Amino acid sequence: MTGIALQAAGSDAGFVGEFLTDFGIPPGLASAIGSAAVFIVVFVALYVVGKRLVVPSLDGLLRRRGVDEHARKPIRVLGYVFVILAGLGLGFALAGYGNILIALSTVGAAATLAVGFALQDVIKNFVAGVFIYTDQPFRTGDWIEWSGSSGFVEDIGLRVTRVRTFDNEHLTVPNSQLTDDVIKNYDRNRTLRLKFTFRIGFEDDIDDAMDHIIAAAEAEEEILEEPEPSVKLMEINEASFDLQGRIWICDPGDSDFLGIRGRFVKDVTDRFEAAGISIPYPHRTVEGSLDTSARGRPGGVSGD
């Protein structure tokens, strides 16, 4: 089959060469020009068809199947790469460059081996990027946290992921760091539970304090009614009862979660103060004595 294709290619290139020979161009040069012309025409034609038809059709198919933009982007890139490789391969074949293809494949294999050793980290990040696209631990726009850093995902590439922090810093994170570490995705389930511990004195009514915490949560519009707010007695320490208020918010990445938590805590504090509920703080008592009876003589010099 390959032989038939190359023969057909040779005939096409030969036809162009014969056409050029009729204009007085030497046969060797005419054949070379004819093969180059066939290669260029075939490659350009396939590239244009692929860019105008194949890749847009592939992107439309993925969109109709509900594939996210962050997953369609690398597939489009791979589509363009496939079109270019197909154009090069078919262009070489139809131009009668069969021997060149064999030589290029040999050189390409050796170059791939050398580049593989030189670009291990790049390849590692590329493979990690593929896993991010397939496993989807996060998507563009998600709020994530890893290795003590956090922010919103702005772009997911095949080598790096770009993240914008809460301080508006721009982080370029190698994909391998994200796949090798534990990723906390706050937006994956679309809801987030916030917790805050309130301390009350031993003489205060626990049930009354719990009611005030629930009332403050219900008064905040951006706190969800379902799951409903709750309060748990977490600990009895040396100075207080510790009550943990638990509230739920929706779309944490798009909401003012710090503002919601701040308003909730302030409202609880105001309610405690109005109800006469104390908010104790730890005390430290230092016990001991200081002996001042043994004093040195005035003006005396120590023997040390």
mmCIF file of N, CA, C and O in Angstrom, residues 1-13 35 38-39 42-43 85-101:
data_model
loop_
_atom_site.group_PDB
_atom_site.id
_atom_site.type_symbol
_atom_site.label_atom_id
_atom_site.label_comp_id
_atom_site.label_asym_id
_atom_site.label_seq_id
_atom_site.Cartn_x
_atom_site.Cartn_y
_atom_site.Cartn_z
ATOM 1 N N MET A 1 0.834 -1.206 0.000
ATOM 2 C CA MET A 1 0.000 0.000 0.000
ATOM 3 C C MET A 1 0.864 1.250 0.000
ATOM 4 O O MET A 1 0.607 2.229 -0.697
ATOM 5 N N THR A 2 1.944 1.203 0.810
ATOM 6 C CA THR A 2 2.861 2.335 0.855
ATOM 7 C C THR A 2 3.553 2.533 -0.480
ATOM 8 O O THR A 2 3.744 3.658 -0.956
ATOM 9 N N GLY A 3 3.908 1.426 -1.125
ATOM 10 C CA GLY A 3 4.561 1.510 -2.422
ATOM 11 C C GLY A 3 3.663 2.144 -3.465
ATOM 12 O O GLY A 3 4.091 2.967 -4.272
ATOM 13 N N ILE A 4 2.371 1.771 -3.425
ATOM 14 C CA ILE A 4 1.424 2.355 -4.384
ATOM 15 C C ILE A 4 1.286 3.851 -4.152
ATOM 16 O O ILE A 4 1.262 4.662 -5.088
ATOM 17 N N ALA A 5 1.204 4.247 -2.876
ATOM 18 C CA ALA A 5 1.077 5.671 -2.555
ATOM 19 C C ALA A 5 2.298 6.450 -3.023
ATOM 20 O O ALA A 5 2.189 7.554 -3.572
ATOM 21 N N LEU A 6 3.488 5.890 -2.789
ATOM 22 C CA LEU A 6 4.709 6.572 -3.206
ATOM 23 C C LEU A 6 4.818 6.650 -4.714
ATOM 24 O O LEU A 6 5.315 7.624 -5.281
ATOM 25 N N GLN A 7 4.361 5.576 -5.403
ATOM 26 C CA GLN A 7 4.366 5.623 -6.859
ATOM 27 C C GLN A 7 3.443 6.725 -7.356
ATOM 28 O O GLN A 7 3.762 7.487 -8.267
ATOM 29 N N ALA A 8 2.249 6.831 -6.750
ATOM 30 C CA ALA A 8 1.325 7.895 -7.134
ATOM 31 C C ALA A 8 1.930 9.257 -6.837
ATOM 32 O O ALA A 8 1.797 10.206 -7.620
ATOM 33 N N ALA A 9 2.604 9.348 -5.688
ATOM 34 C CA ALA A 9 3.252 10.605 -5.346
ATOM 35 C C ALA A 9 4.332 10.947 -6.348
ATOM 36 O O ALA A 9 4.476 12.086 -6.786
ATOM 37 N N GLY A 10 5.102 9.945 -6.696
ATOM 38 C CA GLY A 10 6.164 10.176 -7.667
ATOM 39 C C GLY A 10 5.610 10.634 -8.999
ATOM 40 O O GLY A 10 6.176 11.496 -9.674
ATOM 41 N N SER A 11 4.461 10.071 -9.384
ATOM 42 C CA SER A 11 3.866 10.473 -10.652
ATOM 43 C C SER A 11 3.384 11.911 -10.595
ATOM 44 O O SER A 11 3.523 12.678 -11.547
ATOM 45 N N ASP A 12 2.818 12.329 -9.417
ATOM 46 C CA ASP A 12 2.378 13.723 -9.275
ATOM 47 C C ASP A 12 3.562 14.671 -9.348
ATOM 48 O O ASP A 12 3.529 15.685 -10.052
ATOM 49 N N ALA A 13 4.607 14.351 -8.543
ATOM 50 C CA ALA A 13 5.789 15.197 -8.574
ATOM 51 C C ALA A 13 6.433 15.175 -9.946
ATOM 52 O O ALA A 13 6.926 16.190 -10.445
ATOM 53 N N SER A 35 8.686 18.337 -6.686
ATOM 54 C CA SER A 35 8.433 17.664 -5.409
ATOM 55 C C SER A 35 8.164 18.673 -4.299
ATOM 56 O O SER A 35 7.253 18.500 -3.482
ATOM 57 N N VAL A 38 4.644 20.123 -4.753
ATOM 58 C CA VAL A 38 3.614 19.187 -4.299
ATOM 59 C C VAL A 38 3.553 19.173 -2.778
ATOM 60 O O VAL A 38 2.467 19.189 -2.183
ATOM 61 N N PHE A 39 4.731 19.135 -2.141
ATOM 62 C CA PHE A 39 4.756 19.109 -0.674
ATOM 63 C C PHE A 39 4.084 20.352 -0.084
ATOM 64 O O PHE A 39 3.257 20.263 0.823
ATOM 65 N N VAL A 42 0.195 20.374 -0.730
ATOM 66 C CA VAL A 42 -0.515 19.398 0.094
ATOM 67 C C VAL A 42 -0.539 19.828 1.552
ATOM 68 O O VAL A 42 -1.576 19.772 2.220
ATOM 69 N N PHE A 43 0.617 20.289 2.056
ATOM 70 C CA PHE A 43 0.681 20.689 3.464
ATOM 71 C C PHE A 43 -0.231 21.882 3.744
ATOM 72 O O PHE A 43 -0.995 21.887 4.715
ATOM 73 N N LEU A 85 1.034 17.497 11.774
ATOM 74 C CA LEU A 85 1.765 16.248 11.528
ATOM 75 C C LEU A 85 1.186 15.500 10.328
ATOM 76 O O LEU A 85 1.930 14.936 9.512
ATOM 77 N N ALA A 86 -0.145 15.489 10.224
ATOM 78 C CA ALA A 86 -0.767 14.829 9.076
ATOM 79 C C ALA A 86 -0.382 15.526 7.779
ATOM 80 O O ALA A 86 -0.099 14.872 6.756
ATOM 81 N N GLY A 87 -0.360 16.864 7.788
ATOM 82 C CA GLY A 87 0.038 17.605 6.589
ATOM 83 C C GLY A 87 1.486 17.344 6.212
ATOM 84 O O GLY A 87 1.804 17.157 5.030
ATOM 85 N N LEU A 88 2.367 17.301 7.217
ATOM 86 C CA LEU A 88 3.775 17.004 6.933
ATOM 87 C C LEU A 88 3.942 15.601 6.381
ATOM 88 O O LEU A 88 4.644 15.385 5.384
ATOM 89 N N GLY A 89 3.290 14.625 7.038
ATOM 90 C CA GLY A 89 3.444 13.239 6.594
ATOM 91 C C GLY A 89 2.903 13.022 5.202
ATOM 92 O O GLY A 89 3.574 12.424 4.338
ATOM 93 N N LEU A 90 1.684 13.499 4.916
ATOM 94 C CA LEU A 90 1.094 13.308 3.596
ATOM 95 C C LEU A 90 1.839 14.107 2.533
ATOM 96 O O LEU A 90 2.013 13.646 1.392
ATOM 97 N N GLY A 91 2.298 15.311 2.935
ATOM 98 C CA GLY A 91 3.068 16.109 1.982
ATOM 99 C C GLY A 91 4.365 15.431 1.592
ATOM 100 O O GLY A 91 4.727 15.381 0.407
ATOM 101 N N PHE A 92 5.087 14.872 2.571
ATOM 102 C CA PHE A 92 6.313 14.130 2.263
ATOM 103 C C PHE A 92 6.016 12.923 1.376
ATOM 104 O O PHE A 92 6.763 12.631 0.427
ATOM 105 N N ALA A 93 4.940 12.210 1.705
ATOM 106 C CA ALA A 93 4.617 11.001 0.938
ATOM 107 C C ALA A 93 4.264 11.340 -0.503
ATOM 108 O O ALA A 93 4.770 10.718 -1.442
ATOM 109 N N LEU A 94 3.396 12.311 -0.729
ATOM 110 C CA LEU A 94 2.975 12.663 -2.083
ATOM 111 C C LEU A 94 4.078 13.349 -2.870
ATOM 112 O O LEU A 94 4.061 13.337 -4.106
ATOM 113 N N ALA A 95 5.041 13.930 -2.180
ATOM 114 C CA ALA A 95 6.168 14.555 -2.872
ATOM 115 C C ALA A 95 7.261 13.562 -3.205
ATOM 116 O O ALA A 95 8.261 13.924 -3.829
ATOM 117 N N GLY A 96 7.084 12.307 -2.784
ATOM 118 C CA GLY A 96 8.080 11.282 -3.087
ATOM 119 C C GLY A 96 9.279 11.319 -2.170
ATOM 120 O O GLY A 96 10.373 10.888 -2.554
ATOM 121 N N TYR A 97 9.099 11.851 -0.964
ATOM 122 C CA TYR A 97 10.198 11.935 -0.005
ATOM 123 C C TYR A 97 10.187 10.754 0.947
ATOM 124 O O TYR A 97 10.378 10.918 2.149
ATOM 125 N N GLY A 98 9.945 9.588 0.469
ATOM 126 C CA GLY A 98 9.879 8.417 1.341
ATOM 127 C C GLY A 98 11.153 8.192 2.113
ATOM 128 O O GLY A 98 11.152 7.928 3.313
ATOM 129 N N ASN A 99 12.298 8.282 1.435
ATOM 130 C CA ASN A 99 13.587 8.078 2.102
ATOM 131 C C ASN A 99 13.840 9.155 3.160
ATOM 132 O O ASN A 99 14.439 8.903 4.202
ATOM 133 N N ILE A 100 13.371 10.369 2.864
ATOM 134 C CA ILE A 100 13.548 11.448 3.835
ATOM 135 C C ILE A 100 12.734 11.173 5.093
ATOM 136 O O ILE A 100 13.169 11.437 6.215
ATOM 137 N N LEU A 101 11.534 10.613 4.907
ATOM 138 C CA LEU A 101 10.710 10.273 6.065
ATOM 139 C C LEU A 101 11.406 9.274 6.966
ATOM 140 O O LEU A 101 11.381 9.384 8.188
#
